[in-house]
Amino acid sequence: MHNIEPFFNWRHLYTAESDSRSYFYGKQYSEFEFTNRIYNFVLHPQWDDFGSDTLFIKILFVDYDEGYCIIEMIGEWNDALTNDIMLFKRDIAEDMMYYGVNKFIFVGENVLNYHASDDCYYEEWFEELSGNGWIALLNFREHVLKEMTNANLDYYLLHGGDLNDFNWRRFSPGQLFGNICKIINKRLS
């Protein structure tokens, strides 16, 4: 896992450590010290720790004017033991929502497992986004989506169909957002 780097082709457009509104503002990164780990596997030092023992993220892009963010994830999404959704919602999402972000795109190619608990934080977040906000899951693994669906999270999280096999790396952040909006608007109409 230490060889899996977060997507870096948009770093000339946005970095969370340079964004004064970001949870990770001012963070210093090392290319040589591997301090984060999931179980016995070390992670590339560019992944960000938000308090979970098993799930790490990288905020790839935020557009406060358009109200969206793109976040890549790696590891195990575990609501049962570490309540990852609570940590993420309280520490990351609520700060972004304060600044007008109401559309969240999660890239989950490297999310290996999901362990459910209750849906209270998803329901709360969904209600806070009501109106024109949403949470889209992009390229999550089939078994992870199945576990989320079994936990009835498909009511709160948009996934499946064109969102499951999307070649997102070939787009700019704005193009990716536009394409995801088209998919979501098509579903909702």
mmCIF file of C-alpha atoms in Angstrom:
data_model
loop_
_atom_site.group_PDB
_atom_site.id
_atom_site.type_symbol
_atom_site.label_atom_id
_atom_site.label_comp_id
_atom_site.label_asym_id
_atom_site.label_seq_id
_atom_site.Cartn_x
_atom_site.Cartn_y
_atom_site.Cartn_z
ATOM 1 C CA MET A 1 0.000 0.000 0.000
ATOM 2 C CA HIS A 2 2.947 2.334 0.455
ATOM 3 C CA ASN A 3 3.256 2.615 -3.333
ATOM 4 C CA ILE A 4 -0.308 3.870 -3.827
ATOM 5 C CA GLU A 5 -0.149 7.637 -4.050
ATOM 6 C CA PRO A 6 -3.162 9.919 -4.124
ATOM 7 C CA PHE A 7 -3.885 11.441 -7.530
ATOM 8 C CA PHE A 8 -1.466 14.329 -8.033
ATOM 9 C CA ASN A 9 -2.215 15.791 -11.500
ATOM 10 C CA TRP A 10 -4.367 18.589 -10.086
ATOM 11 C CA ARG A 11 -1.843 19.818 -7.518
ATOM 12 C CA HIS A 12 -1.125 22.883 -9.661
ATOM 13 C CA LEU A 13 -4.818 23.786 -9.245
ATOM 14 C CA TYR A 14 -5.389 23.016 -5.562
ATOM 15 C CA THR A 15 -3.677 21.674 -2.437
ATOM 16 C CA ALA A 16 -5.438 21.329 0.896
ATOM 17 C CA GLU A 17 -2.303 22.326 2.798
ATOM 18 C CA SER A 18 -2.346 25.717 1.011
ATOM 19 C CA ASP A 19 -6.082 26.318 1.516
ATOM 20 C CA SER A 20 -6.666 28.408 4.656
ATOM 21 C CA ARG A 21 -10.216 26.991 4.880
ATOM 22 C CA SER A 22 -9.010 23.388 4.851
ATOM 23 C CA TYR A 23 -8.673 21.054 7.820
ATOM 24 C CA PHE A 24 -5.169 20.254 6.521
ATOM 25 C CA TYR A 25 -4.018 23.858 6.086
ATOM 26 C CA GLY A 26 -0.315 24.219 6.805
ATOM 27 C CA LYS A 27 0.383 20.490 6.925
ATOM 28 C CA GLN A 28 3.949 19.529 6.044
ATOM 29 C CA TYR A 29 4.505 16.333 4.048
ATOM 30 C CA SER A 30 7.501 14.057 3.894
ATOM 31 C CA GLU A 31 8.348 11.833 0.974
ATOM 32 C CA PHE A 32 10.522 9.618 3.152
ATOM 33 C CA GLU A 33 8.788 9.121 6.515
ATOM 34 C CA PHE A 34 6.008 6.572 6.375
ATOM 35 C CA THR A 35 4.140 7.300 9.607
ATOM 36 C CA ASN A 36 0.557 6.354 8.665
ATOM 37 C CA ARG A 37 -0.511 2.757 8.516
ATOM 38 C CA ILE A 38 -3.595 0.620 8.154
ATOM 39 C CA TYR A 39 -3.129 -2.464 10.295
ATOM 40 C CA ASN A 40 0.395 -3.667 9.356
ATOM 41 C CA PHE A 41 0.525 -1.831 6.029
ATOM 42 C CA VAL A 42 2.260 1.523 5.757
ATOM 43 C CA LEU A 43 0.752 4.202 3.541
ATOM 44 C CA HIS A 44 2.353 6.669 1.210
ATOM 45 C CA PRO A 45 3.010 9.852 3.233
ATOM 46 C CA GLN A 46 0.826 12.018 0.968
ATOM 47 C CA TRP A 47 -2.401 10.489 2.359
ATOM 48 C CA ASP A 48 -4.082 12.546 5.076
ATOM 49 C CA ASP A 49 -5.093 11.315 8.509
ATOM 50 C CA PHE A 50 -8.404 12.696 9.803
ATOM 51 C CA GLY A 51 -8.560 10.585 12.959
ATOM 52 C CA SER A 52 -9.592 7.185 11.647
ATOM 53 C CA ASP A 53 -7.332 4.179 12.232
ATOM 54 C CA THR A 54 -8.326 2.545 8.961
ATOM 55 C CA LEU A 55 -9.437 5.204 6.470
ATOM 56 C CA PHE A 56 -7.293 7.976 4.991
ATOM 57 C CA ILE A 57 -8.184 10.665 2.487
ATOM 58 C CA LYS A 58 -6.767 13.203 0.088
ATOM 59 C CA ILE A 59 -8.750 16.307 -0.726
ATOM 60 C CA LEU A 60 -7.926 16.582 -4.411
ATOM 61 C CA PHE A 61 -9.904 19.694 -5.236
ATOM 62 C CA VAL A 62 -12.372 22.140 -3.724
ATOM 63 C CA ASP A 63 -14.286 24.842 -5.574
ATOM 64 C CA TYR A 64 -16.014 27.024 -2.999
ATOM 65 C CA ASP A 65 -17.749 29.131 -5.660
ATOM 66 C CA GLU A 66 -19.357 26.109 -7.323
ATOM 67 C CA GLY A 67 -19.781 24.329 -3.976
ATOM 68 C CA TYR A 68 -18.104 20.988 -4.652
ATOM 69 C CA CYS A 69 -15.129 18.927 -3.579
ATOM 70 C CA ILE A 70 -13.385 15.811 -4.854
ATOM 71 C CA ILE A 71 -11.884 13.525 -2.225
ATOM 72 C CA GLU A 72 -9.927 10.325 -2.810
ATOM 73 C CA MET A 73 -10.007 7.622 -0.114
ATOM 74 C CA ILE A 74 -7.890 4.619 0.818
ATOM 75 C CA GLY A 75 -8.301 1.850 3.365
ATOM 76 C CA GLU A 76 -11.210 0.395 5.245
ATOM 77 C CA TRP A 77 -14.323 2.493 5.891
ATOM 78 C CA ASN A 78 -15.305 1.298 9.345
ATOM 79 C CA ASP A 79 -18.363 2.787 11.002
ATOM 80 C CA ALA A 80 -18.766 -0.190 13.346
ATOM 81 C CA LEU A 81 -15.522 0.204 15.312
ATOM 82 C CA THR A 82 -14.137 3.665 14.657
ATOM 83 C CA ASN A 83 -17.253 5.546 13.454
ATOM 84 C CA ASP A 84 -15.410 6.894 10.422
ATOM 85 C CA ILE A 85 -18.462 8.740 9.113
ATOM 86 C CA MET A 86 -18.777 10.693 12.360
ATOM 87 C CA LEU A 87 -15.103 11.688 12.259
ATOM 88 C CA PHE A 88 -15.285 12.643 8.610
ATOM 89 C CA LYS A 89 -18.556 14.541 8.875
ATOM 90 C CA ARG A 90 -17.646 16.473 12.014
ATOM 91 C CA ASP A 91 -14.040 17.337 11.161
ATOM 92 C CA ILE A 92 -13.953 17.564 7.374
ATOM 93 C CA ALA A 93 -17.422 17.877 5.822
ATOM 94 C CA GLU A 94 -18.916 20.366 8.281
ATOM 95 C CA ASP A 95 -15.995 22.760 7.777
ATOM 96 C CA MET A 96 -16.466 22.543 4.022
ATOM 97 C CA MET A 97 -20.223 22.993 4.312
ATOM 98 C CA TYR A 98 -19.651 26.133 6.378
ATOM 99 C CA TYR A 99 -17.836 27.571 3.354
ATOM 100 C CA GLY A 100 -20.585 26.575 0.904
ATOM 101 C CA VAL A 101 -19.592 23.090 -0.244
ATOM 102 C CA ASN A 102 -22.692 20.932 -0.639
ATOM 103 C CA LYS A 103 -21.640 18.458 -3.319
ATOM 104 C CA PHE A 104 -19.162 15.753 -2.373
ATOM 105 C CA ILE A 105 -17.484 13.376 -4.828
ATOM 106 C CA PHE A 106 -15.706 10.473 -3.134
ATOM 107 C CA VAL A 107 -13.305 8.429 -5.252
ATOM 108 C CA GLY A 108 -13.246 4.963 -3.685
ATOM 109 C CA GLU A 109 -11.101 2.741 -5.886
ATOM 110 C CA ASN A 110 -8.812 2.089 -2.922
ATOM 111 C CA VAL A 111 -11.530 1.566 -0.304
ATOM 112 C CA LEU A 112 -11.144 -2.128 0.399
ATOM 113 C CA ASN A 113 -13.972 -2.804 2.889
ATOM 114 C CA TYR A 114 -16.961 -1.208 4.529
ATOM 115 C CA HIS A 115 -18.295 -2.100 7.984
ATOM 116 C CA ALA A 116 -21.691 -0.689 8.893
ATOM 117 C CA SER A 117 -23.142 0.711 12.063
ATOM 118 C CA ASP A 118 -26.301 2.817 12.154
ATOM 119 C CA ASP A 119 -27.141 5.455 9.564
ATOM 120 C CA CYS A 120 -27.627 8.441 11.909
ATOM 121 C CA TYR A 121 -24.702 10.512 10.616
ATOM 122 C CA TYR A 122 -25.582 9.782 6.985
ATOM 123 C CA GLU A 123 -29.176 10.815 7.644
ATOM 124 C CA GLU A 124 -28.052 13.998 9.426
ATOM 125 C CA TRP A 125 -25.651 14.893 6.624
ATOM 126 C CA PHE A 126 -28.282 14.148 3.975
ATOM 127 C CA GLU A 127 -30.776 16.452 5.711
ATOM 128 C CA GLU A 128 -28.186 19.218 5.966
ATOM 129 C CA LEU A 129 -27.532 18.904 2.219
ATOM 130 C CA SER A 130 -31.238 18.833 1.326
ATOM 131 C CA GLY A 131 -32.103 20.924 -1.632
ATOM 132 C CA ASN A 132 -29.346 20.865 -4.202
ATOM 133 C CA GLY A 133 -26.568 19.011 -2.343
ATOM 134 C CA TRP A 134 -25.496 15.391 -2.696
ATOM 135 C CA ILE A 135 -22.784 12.807 -1.992
ATOM 136 C CA ALA A 136 -21.609 10.720 -4.961
ATOM 137 C CA LEU A 137 -19.461 7.593 -4.729
ATOM 138 C CA LEU A 138 -17.201 7.145 -7.735
ATOM 139 C CA ASN A 139 -15.550 3.823 -8.651
ATOM 140 C CA PHE A 140 -16.156 2.048 -5.353
ATOM 141 C CA ARG A 141 -15.681 -1.717 -5.404
ATOM 142 C CA GLU A 142 -18.789 -3.824 -5.912
ATOM 143 C CA HIS A 143 -18.582 -5.617 -2.550
ATOM 144 C CA VAL A 144 -18.169 -2.281 -0.717
ATOM 145 C CA LEU A 145 -21.257 -0.856 -2.454
ATOM 146 C CA LYS A 146 -23.171 -4.035 -1.633
ATOM 147 C CA GLU A 147 -22.337 -3.637 2.070
ATOM 148 C CA MET A 148 -23.414 0.009 1.955
ATOM 149 C CA THR A 149 -26.651 -0.937 0.233
ATOM 150 C CA ASN A 150 -27.269 -3.666 2.821
ATOM 151 C CA ALA A 151 -26.906 -0.957 5.483
ATOM 152 C CA ASN A 152 -29.528 1.140 3.586
ATOM 153 C CA LEU A 153 -27.025 3.897 2.817
ATOM 154 C CA ASP A 154 -28.086 3.984 -0.839
ATOM 155 C CA TYR A 155 -30.821 6.390 0.271
ATOM 156 C CA TYR A 156 -28.147 8.939 1.244
ATOM 157 C CA LEU A 157 -25.265 8.164 -1.129
ATOM 158 C CA LEU A 158 -25.453 8.192 -4.930
ATOM 159 C CA HIS A 159 -23.632 5.317 -6.592
ATOM 160 C CA GLY A 160 -23.921 2.651 -9.233
ATOM 161 C CA GLY A 161 -24.411 2.756 -12.974
ATOM 162 C CA ASP A 162 -22.093 5.208 -14.721
ATOM 163 C CA LEU A 163 -20.534 6.170 -11.381
ATOM 164 C CA ASN A 164 -19.051 2.684 -10.951
ATOM 165 C CA ASP A 165 -16.694 2.645 -13.903
ATOM 166 C CA PHE A 166 -15.751 6.238 -14.592
ATOM 167 C CA ASN A 167 -12.384 7.223 -16.073
ATOM 168 C CA TRP A 168 -12.155 10.371 -13.952
ATOM 169 C CA ARG A 169 -8.406 10.953 -14.216
ATOM 170 C CA ARG A 170 -8.615 12.198 -17.789
ATOM 171 C CA PHE A 171 -10.736 15.210 -16.813
ATOM 172 C CA SER A 172 -10.020 18.503 -15.127
ATOM 173 C CA PRO A 173 -11.849 18.968 -11.798
ATOM 174 C CA GLY A 174 -14.487 21.184 -13.444
ATOM 175 C CA GLN A 175 -15.069 18.693 -16.245
ATOM 176 C CA LEU A 176 -15.361 15.836 -13.765
ATOM 177 C CA PHE A 177 -17.858 17.815 -11.694
ATOM 178 C CA GLY A 178 -19.875 18.652 -14.822
ATOM 179 C CA ASN A 179 -19.999 15.018 -15.890
ATOM 180 C CA ILE A 180 -21.027 13.826 -12.423
ATOM 181 C CA CYS A 181 -23.748 16.509 -12.319
ATOM 182 C CA LYS A 182 -25.112 15.278 -15.669
ATOM 183 C CA ILE A 183 -25.283 11.706 -14.360
ATOM 184 C CA ILE A 184 -26.975 12.790 -11.123
ATOM 185 C CA ASN A 185 -29.429 15.163 -12.804
ATOM 186 C CA LYS A 186 -30.397 12.415 -15.235
ATOM 187 C CA ARG A 187 -31.146 10.091 -12.312
ATOM 188 C CA LEU A 188 -33.121 12.665 -10.370
ATOM 189 C CA SER A 189 -35.304 13.745 -13.292
#
